Amino acid sequence: MFGVGAATRVYLALGATDMRKGFEGLHGLVRQRLELDPLSGHLFLFCNRSRTRLKVLFWDGSGLWVCAKRLEKGRFHWPTASEQHARAAINAEELSLLLGGIDLSKTRRRVWWRKELGEEEGEKGGGQAIG
């Protein structure tokens, strides 16, 4: 499988995605809509309109992984798309909470310093943090 370390970024494609998309379709969405490199080794998450299905696209160095999860009951709390932003960035802890059914918008971080995504490289516009 794949591990999510401190250097691994996790990107959410805001809004709804057609879950019929496979390797090529999701690869294209990452390049075109999210304006990121799908072969970067980071995780890219997509959710359907009813927020009951989730897909992850991941490059492990030798090939692409597409993993899917379907909820039997309930919904993922998924951010909506805006005109300014097509993606959001979360960390490994927030990914675990999201997959566990926690609403990230209703959580808050403790007050201590943490280096945020994109601080060191001035990441290209379009990303936003959740929470």
Short mmCIF file of N, CA and C in Angstrom, two decimals:
data_model
loop_
_atom_site.label_atom_id
_atom_site.label_comp_id
_atom_site.label_asym_id
_atom_site.label_seq_id
_atom_site.Cartn_x
_atom_site.Cartn_y
_atom_site.Cartn_z
N MET A 1 0.85 -1.19 0.00
CA MET A 1 0.00 0.00 0.00
C MET A 1 0.88 1.24 0.00
N PHE A 2 0.35 2.32 0.54
CA PHE A 2 1.11 3.56 0.57
C PHE A 2 1.05 4.15 1.98
N GLY A 3 2.13 4.83 2.32
CA GLY A 3 2.20 5.48 3.62
C GLY A 3 2.04 6.98 3.46
N VAL A 4 1.49 7.60 4.48
CA VAL A 4 1.33 9.05 4.46
C VAL A 4 2.24 9.60 5.55
N GLY A 5 3.36 10.18 5.12
CA GLY A 5 4.31 10.75 6.06
C GLY A 5 4.13 12.25 6.17
N ALA A 6 4.99 12.86 6.95
CA ALA A 6 4.90 14.31 7.17
C ALA A 6 5.13 15.10 5.88
N ALA A 7 5.92 14.57 4.96
CA ALA A 7 6.21 15.27 3.71
C ALA A 7 5.15 15.03 2.65
N THR A 8 4.27 14.06 2.86
CA THR A 8 3.22 13.76 1.88
C THR A 8 2.09 14.76 2.03
N ARG A 9 1.76 15.39 0.95
CA ARG A 9 0.64 16.33 0.96
C ARG A 9 -0.63 15.60 0.52
N VAL A 10 -1.74 16.06 1.03
CA VAL A 10 -3.03 15.48 0.69
C VAL A 10 -3.90 16.59 0.13
N TYR A 11 -4.34 16.44 -1.11
CA TYR A 11 -5.15 17.45 -1.78
C TYR A 11 -6.55 16.92 -2.01
N LEU A 12 -7.54 17.75 -1.72
CA LEU A 12 -8.94 17.43 -1.99
C LEU A 12 -9.38 18.20 -3.22
N ALA A 13 -10.02 17.53 -4.16
CA ALA A 13 -10.64 18.21 -5.29
C ALA A 13 -11.99 18.70 -4.80
N LEU A 14 -12.13 20.01 -4.64
CA LEU A 14 -13.35 20.57 -4.08
C LEU A 14 -14.54 20.32 -5.00
N GLY A 15 -15.70 20.17 -4.41
CA GLY A 15 -16.90 19.92 -5.18
C GLY A 15 -17.03 18.45 -5.55
N ALA A 16 -17.93 18.18 -6.47
CA ALA A 16 -18.24 16.79 -6.85
C ALA A 16 -17.41 16.35 -8.06
N THR A 17 -17.07 15.07 -8.06
CA THR A 17 -16.34 14.45 -9.16
C THR A 17 -17.13 13.23 -9.64
N ASP A 18 -17.14 13.01 -10.94
CA ASP A 18 -17.79 11.84 -11.52
C ASP A 18 -16.98 10.60 -11.13
N MET A 19 -17.57 9.71 -10.35
CA MET A 19 -16.85 8.54 -9.85
C MET A 19 -16.66 7.45 -10.90
N ARG A 20 -17.15 7.66 -12.11
CA ARG A 20 -16.88 6.71 -13.20
C ARG A 20 -15.46 6.89 -13.73
N LYS A 21 -14.81 7.97 -13.36
CA LYS A 21 -13.46 8.23 -13.83
C LYS A 21 -12.48 7.23 -13.22
N GLY A 22 -11.56 6.79 -14.04
CA GLY A 22 -10.52 5.86 -13.59
C GLY A 22 -9.17 6.54 -13.60
N PHE A 23 -8.13 5.77 -13.88
CA PHE A 23 -6.76 6.28 -13.85
C PHE A 23 -6.58 7.52 -14.72
N GLU A 24 -6.92 7.40 -16.00
CA GLU A 24 -6.69 8.50 -16.93
C GLU A 24 -7.54 9.72 -16.62
N GLY A 25 -8.81 9.50 -16.29
CA GLY A 25 -9.70 10.62 -15.98
C GLY A 25 -9.27 11.40 -14.75
N LEU A 26 -8.90 10.68 -13.69
CA LEU A 26 -8.45 11.35 -12.46
C LEU A 26 -7.10 12.01 -12.66
N HIS A 27 -6.21 11.36 -13.42
CA HIS A 27 -4.91 11.94 -13.76
C HIS A 27 -5.13 13.27 -14.46
N GLY A 28 -6.05 13.30 -15.42
CA GLY A 28 -6.37 14.53 -16.14
C GLY A 28 -6.94 15.62 -15.24
N LEU A 29 -7.80 15.23 -14.30
CA LEU A 29 -8.36 16.22 -13.36
C LEU A 29 -7.27 16.85 -12.50
N VAL A 30 -6.33 16.05 -12.05
CA VAL A 30 -5.24 16.60 -11.24
C VAL A 30 -4.43 17.60 -12.05
N ARG A 31 -4.11 17.27 -13.28
CA ARG A 31 -3.31 18.17 -14.12
C ARG A 31 -4.09 19.42 -14.53
N GLN A 32 -5.32 19.25 -14.98
CA GLN A 32 -6.08 20.37 -15.53
C GLN A 32 -6.78 21.22 -14.47
N ARG A 33 -7.58 20.58 -13.63
CA ARG A 33 -8.40 21.31 -12.67
C ARG A 33 -7.62 21.73 -11.43
N LEU A 34 -6.81 20.81 -10.90
CA LEU A 34 -6.07 21.13 -9.68
C LEU A 34 -4.73 21.79 -9.97
N GLU A 35 -4.27 21.72 -11.22
CA GLU A 35 -3.01 22.30 -11.66
C GLU A 35 -1.83 21.79 -10.84
N LEU A 36 -1.81 20.46 -10.62
CA LEU A 36 -0.75 19.81 -9.87
C LEU A 36 -0.21 18.63 -10.67
N ASP A 37 0.92 18.08 -10.22
CA ASP A 37 1.53 16.95 -10.89
C ASP A 37 1.05 15.65 -10.25
N PRO A 38 0.29 14.82 -10.96
CA PRO A 38 -0.21 13.58 -10.38
C PRO A 38 0.90 12.57 -10.07
N LEU A 39 2.09 12.77 -10.61
CA LEU A 39 3.20 11.86 -10.37
C LEU A 39 4.13 12.38 -9.27
N SER A 40 3.63 13.26 -8.43
CA SER A 40 4.43 13.88 -7.37
C SER A 40 4.60 12.99 -6.14
N GLY A 41 3.77 11.97 -5.99
CA GLY A 41 3.81 11.14 -4.79
C GLY A 41 2.86 11.60 -3.71
N HIS A 42 2.11 12.66 -3.97
CA HIS A 42 1.11 13.15 -3.02
C HIS A 42 -0.22 12.46 -3.27
N LEU A 43 -1.13 12.55 -2.32
CA LEU A 43 -2.45 11.94 -2.45
C LEU A 43 -3.44 12.96 -2.98
N PHE A 44 -4.30 12.51 -3.88
CA PHE A 44 -5.36 13.35 -4.44
C PHE A 44 -6.68 12.66 -4.19
N LEU A 45 -7.59 13.34 -3.49
CA LEU A 45 -8.88 12.75 -3.13
C LEU A 45 -10.01 13.41 -3.90
N PHE A 46 -10.99 12.59 -4.27
CA PHE A 46 -12.16 13.03 -5.03
C PHE A 46 -13.40 12.44 -4.39
N CYS A 47 -14.50 13.18 -4.42
CA CYS A 47 -15.74 12.72 -3.80
C CYS A 47 -16.90 12.94 -4.78
N ASN A 48 -17.91 12.06 -4.71
CA ASN A 48 -19.07 12.20 -5.60
C ASN A 48 -20.06 13.24 -5.06
N ARG A 49 -21.07 13.54 -5.86
CA ARG A 49 -22.05 14.58 -5.52
C ARG A 49 -22.80 14.26 -4.23
N SER A 50 -23.17 13.01 -4.03
CA SER A 50 -23.93 12.65 -2.82
C SER A 50 -23.02 12.44 -1.61
N ARG A 51 -21.70 12.56 -1.81
CA ARG A 51 -20.69 12.46 -0.74
C ARG A 51 -20.70 11.10 -0.03
N THR A 52 -20.99 10.04 -0.79
CA THR A 52 -20.98 8.70 -0.22
C THR A 52 -19.83 7.86 -0.77
N ARG A 53 -19.13 8.37 -1.77
CA ARG A 53 -18.01 7.64 -2.38
C ARG A 53 -16.80 8.56 -2.46
N LEU A 54 -15.65 7.94 -2.29
CA LEU A 54 -14.39 8.68 -2.29
C LEU A 54 -13.38 7.89 -3.10
N LYS A 55 -12.56 8.57 -3.90
CA LYS A 55 -11.46 7.93 -4.62
C LYS A 55 -10.17 8.66 -4.30
N VAL A 56 -9.08 7.88 -4.25
CA VAL A 56 -7.75 8.41 -4.00
C VAL A 56 -6.86 8.04 -5.18
N LEU A 57 -6.13 9.01 -5.70
CA LEU A 57 -5.14 8.78 -6.75
C LEU A 57 -3.77 8.99 -6.13
N PHE A 58 -2.85 8.04 -6.36
CA PHE A 58 -1.53 8.09 -5.74
C PHE A 58 -0.50 7.46 -6.65
N TRP A 59 0.64 8.11 -6.83
CA TRP A 59 1.77 7.57 -7.60
C TRP A 59 2.80 7.05 -6.62
N ASP A 60 3.18 5.76 -6.72
CA ASP A 60 4.13 5.18 -5.78
C ASP A 60 5.54 5.08 -6.33
N GLY A 61 5.80 5.69 -7.47
CA GLY A 61 7.12 5.65 -8.07
C GLY A 61 7.21 4.71 -9.26
N SER A 62 6.31 3.73 -9.32
CA SER A 62 6.33 2.80 -10.44
C SER A 62 4.98 2.70 -11.13
N GLY A 63 3.95 3.24 -10.52
CA GLY A 63 2.62 3.17 -11.12
C GLY A 63 1.60 3.94 -10.29
N LEU A 64 0.44 4.13 -10.89
CA LEU A 64 -0.65 4.84 -10.21
C LEU A 64 -1.53 3.87 -9.44
N TRP A 65 -1.97 4.29 -8.28
CA TRP A 65 -2.97 3.59 -7.49
C TRP A 65 -4.26 4.39 -7.58
N VAL A 66 -5.37 3.70 -7.70
CA VAL A 66 -6.69 4.30 -7.52
C VAL A 66 -7.39 3.45 -6.48
N CYS A 67 -7.69 4.05 -5.36
CA CYS A 67 -8.39 3.36 -4.27
C CYS A 67 -9.75 4.01 -4.09
N ALA A 68 -10.73 3.24 -3.70
CA ALA A 68 -12.09 3.75 -3.54
C ALA A 68 -12.68 3.31 -2.21
N LYS A 69 -13.55 4.15 -1.67
CA LYS A 69 -14.32 3.80 -0.47
C LYS A 69 -15.76 4.21 -0.71
N ARG A 70 -16.68 3.31 -0.37
CA ARG A 70 -18.11 3.59 -0.46
C ARG A 70 -18.70 3.45 0.94
N LEU A 71 -19.38 4.48 1.39
CA LEU A 71 -20.02 4.42 2.70
C LEU A 71 -21.36 3.70 2.58
N GLU A 72 -21.64 2.83 3.51
CA GLU A 72 -22.92 2.15 3.55
C GLU A 72 -24.00 3.05 4.16
N LYS A 73 -23.61 3.87 5.13
CA LYS A 73 -24.51 4.84 5.74
C LYS A 73 -23.74 6.12 5.99
N GLY A 74 -24.43 7.23 5.96
CA GLY A 74 -23.80 8.51 6.24
C GLY A 74 -23.14 9.12 5.02
N ARG A 75 -22.47 10.25 5.25
CA ARG A 75 -21.83 11.01 4.18
C ARG A 75 -20.50 11.56 4.67
N PHE A 76 -19.60 11.76 3.73
CA PHE A 76 -18.37 12.47 4.04
C PHE A 76 -18.70 13.95 4.14
N HIS A 77 -18.02 14.65 5.03
CA HIS A 77 -18.16 16.11 5.03
C HIS A 77 -17.12 16.62 4.04
N TRP A 78 -17.57 17.12 2.90
CA TRP A 78 -16.69 17.50 1.81
C TRP A 78 -16.87 18.96 1.49
N PRO A 79 -15.80 19.72 1.36
CA PRO A 79 -15.93 21.15 1.05
C PRO A 79 -16.46 21.37 -0.36
N THR A 80 -17.20 22.44 -0.54
CA THR A 80 -17.74 22.78 -1.85
C THR A 80 -16.71 23.61 -2.63
N ALA A 81 -16.83 23.58 -3.93
CA ALA A 81 -15.92 24.35 -4.79
C ALA A 81 -16.32 25.81 -4.79
N SER A 82 -15.34 26.66 -4.96
CA SER A 82 -15.61 28.08 -5.12
C SER A 82 -14.96 28.52 -6.43
N GLU A 83 -15.27 29.74 -6.85
CA GLU A 83 -14.69 30.21 -8.11
C GLU A 83 -13.19 30.45 -7.97
N GLN A 84 -12.72 30.75 -6.78
CA GLN A 84 -11.30 31.03 -6.58
C GLN A 84 -10.47 29.77 -6.35
N HIS A 85 -11.08 28.71 -5.81
CA HIS A 85 -10.33 27.54 -5.39
C HIS A 85 -10.91 26.26 -5.97
N ALA A 86 -10.04 25.42 -6.53
CA ALA A 86 -10.45 24.12 -7.04
C ALA A 86 -9.99 23.00 -6.12
N ARG A 87 -9.09 23.35 -5.18
CA ARG A 87 -8.53 22.32 -4.31
C ARG A 87 -8.32 22.86 -2.91
N ALA A 88 -8.18 21.92 -2.00
CA ALA A 88 -7.83 22.24 -0.61
C ALA A 88 -6.75 21.28 -0.19
N ALA A 89 -5.91 21.69 0.73
CA ALA A 89 -4.83 20.84 1.23
C ALA A 89 -5.11 20.52 2.70
N ILE A 90 -4.93 19.26 3.04
CA ILE A 90 -5.06 18.84 4.43
C ILE A 90 -3.83 18.02 4.79
N ASN A 91 -3.61 17.79 6.08
CA ASN A 91 -2.46 16.98 6.49
C ASN A 91 -2.91 15.55 6.81
N ALA A 92 -1.97 14.71 7.18
CA ALA A 92 -2.26 13.29 7.42
C ALA A 92 -3.26 13.11 8.55
N GLU A 93 -3.15 13.92 9.61
CA GLU A 93 -4.09 13.80 10.73
C GLU A 93 -5.51 14.15 10.30
N GLU A 94 -5.63 15.20 9.49
CA GLU A 94 -6.95 15.61 9.00
C GLU A 94 -7.52 14.58 8.04
N LEU A 95 -6.66 13.93 7.25
CA LEU A 95 -7.13 12.85 6.38
C LEU A 95 -7.74 11.73 7.20
N SER A 96 -7.08 11.37 8.27
CA SER A 96 -7.60 10.31 9.15
C SER A 96 -8.95 10.71 9.74
N LEU A 97 -9.08 11.96 10.16
CA LEU A 97 -10.35 12.44 10.71
C LEU A 97 -11.44 12.44 9.64
N LEU A 98 -11.11 12.91 8.44
CA LEU A 98 -12.08 12.94 7.34
C LEU A 98 -12.59 11.54 7.03
N LEU A 99 -11.68 10.58 6.92
CA LEU A 99 -12.07 9.21 6.62
C LEU A 99 -12.81 8.56 7.78
N GLY A 100 -12.60 9.08 8.99
CA GLY A 100 -13.30 8.57 10.17
C GLY A 100 -14.65 9.23 10.41
N GLY A 101 -15.05 10.15 9.55
CA GLY A 101 -16.37 10.76 9.67
C GLY A 101 -16.41 12.05 10.46
N ILE A 102 -15.27 12.63 10.77
CA ILE A 102 -15.24 13.87 11.55
C ILE A 102 -15.39 15.06 10.60
N ASP A 103 -16.22 16.02 10.98
CA ASP A 103 -16.42 17.25 10.21
C ASP A 103 -15.26 18.19 10.53
N LEU A 104 -14.34 18.37 9.58
CA LEU A 104 -13.15 19.18 9.81
C LEU A 104 -13.47 20.66 10.03
N SER A 105 -14.58 21.13 9.49
CA SER A 105 -14.92 22.54 9.65
C SER A 105 -15.35 22.86 11.08
N LYS A 106 -15.70 21.83 11.84
CA LYS A 106 -16.13 22.05 13.23
C LYS A 106 -15.05 21.69 14.24
N THR A 107 -13.85 21.44 13.75
CA THR A 107 -12.73 21.17 14.65
C THR A 107 -11.86 22.41 14.69
N ARG A 108 -11.00 22.49 15.68
CA ARG A 108 -10.07 23.61 15.73
C ARG A 108 -8.72 23.11 16.19
N ARG A 109 -7.69 23.78 15.71
CA ARG A 109 -6.34 23.43 16.09
C ARG A 109 -5.97 24.11 17.39
N ARG A 110 -5.14 23.43 18.13
CA ARG A 110 -4.58 24.04 19.33
C ARG A 110 -3.61 25.13 18.88
N VAL A 111 -3.41 26.13 19.72
CA VAL A 111 -2.54 27.24 19.37
C VAL A 111 -1.09 26.85 19.62
N TRP A 112 -0.40 26.46 18.55
CA TRP A 112 1.04 26.31 18.55
C TRP A 112 1.50 26.42 17.12
N TRP A 113 2.75 26.68 16.93
CA TRP A 113 3.27 26.91 15.59
C TRP A 113 3.37 25.62 14.82
N ARG A 114 2.95 25.68 13.58
CA ARG A 114 3.06 24.55 12.67
C ARG A 114 3.34 25.10 11.28
N LYS A 115 4.33 24.57 10.61
CA LYS A 115 4.62 25.02 9.26
C LYS A 115 3.51 24.56 8.34
N GLU A 116 2.88 25.51 7.67
CA GLU A 116 1.75 25.20 6.79
C GLU A 116 2.24 24.82 5.41
N LEU A 117 1.43 24.09 4.68
CA LEU A 117 1.75 23.69 3.31
C LEU A 117 2.01 24.92 2.46
N GLY A 118 3.04 24.85 1.63
CA GLY A 118 3.31 25.93 0.69
C GLY A 118 4.10 27.08 1.27
N GLU A 119 4.41 27.09 2.56
CA GLU A 119 5.15 28.20 3.15
C GLU A 119 6.53 28.34 2.56
N GLU A 120 7.19 27.19 2.31
CA GLU A 120 8.57 27.24 1.87
C GLU A 120 8.71 27.51 0.39
N GLU A 121 7.71 27.20 -0.44
CA GLU A 121 7.89 27.35 -1.87
C GLU A 121 6.96 28.35 -2.50
N GLY A 122 6.11 29.01 -1.75
CA GLY A 122 5.16 29.93 -2.34
C GLY A 122 4.28 29.25 -3.34
N GLU A 123 3.58 28.22 -2.89
CA GLU A 123 2.75 27.35 -3.74
C GLU A 123 1.85 28.16 -4.66
N LYS A 124 1.70 27.67 -5.90
CA LYS A 124 0.85 28.31 -6.90
C LYS A 124 -0.57 28.45 -6.38
N GLY A 125 -1.25 29.53 -6.70
CA GLY A 125 -2.60 29.80 -6.23
C GLY A 125 -3.58 28.69 -6.51
N GLY A 126 -4.65 28.65 -5.75
CA GLY A 126 -5.68 27.65 -5.96
C GLY A 126 -5.83 26.74 -4.77
N GLY A 127 -4.87 26.73 -3.88
CA GLY A 127 -4.96 25.85 -2.71
C GLY A 127 -5.47 26.58 -1.50
N GLN A 128 -6.11 25.88 -0.63
CA GLN A 128 -6.55 26.46 0.62
C GLN A 128 -6.55 25.37 1.67
N ALA A 129 -6.38 25.76 2.90
CA ALA A 129 -6.41 24.79 3.98
C ALA A 129 -7.82 24.73 4.56
N ILE A 130 -8.18 23.58 5.10
CA ILE A 130 -9.50 23.38 5.69
C ILE A 130 -9.36 23.45 7.19
N GLY A 131 -10.41 23.89 7.84
CA GLY A 131 -10.46 23.78 9.29
C GLY A 131 -10.30 25.03 9.98
#
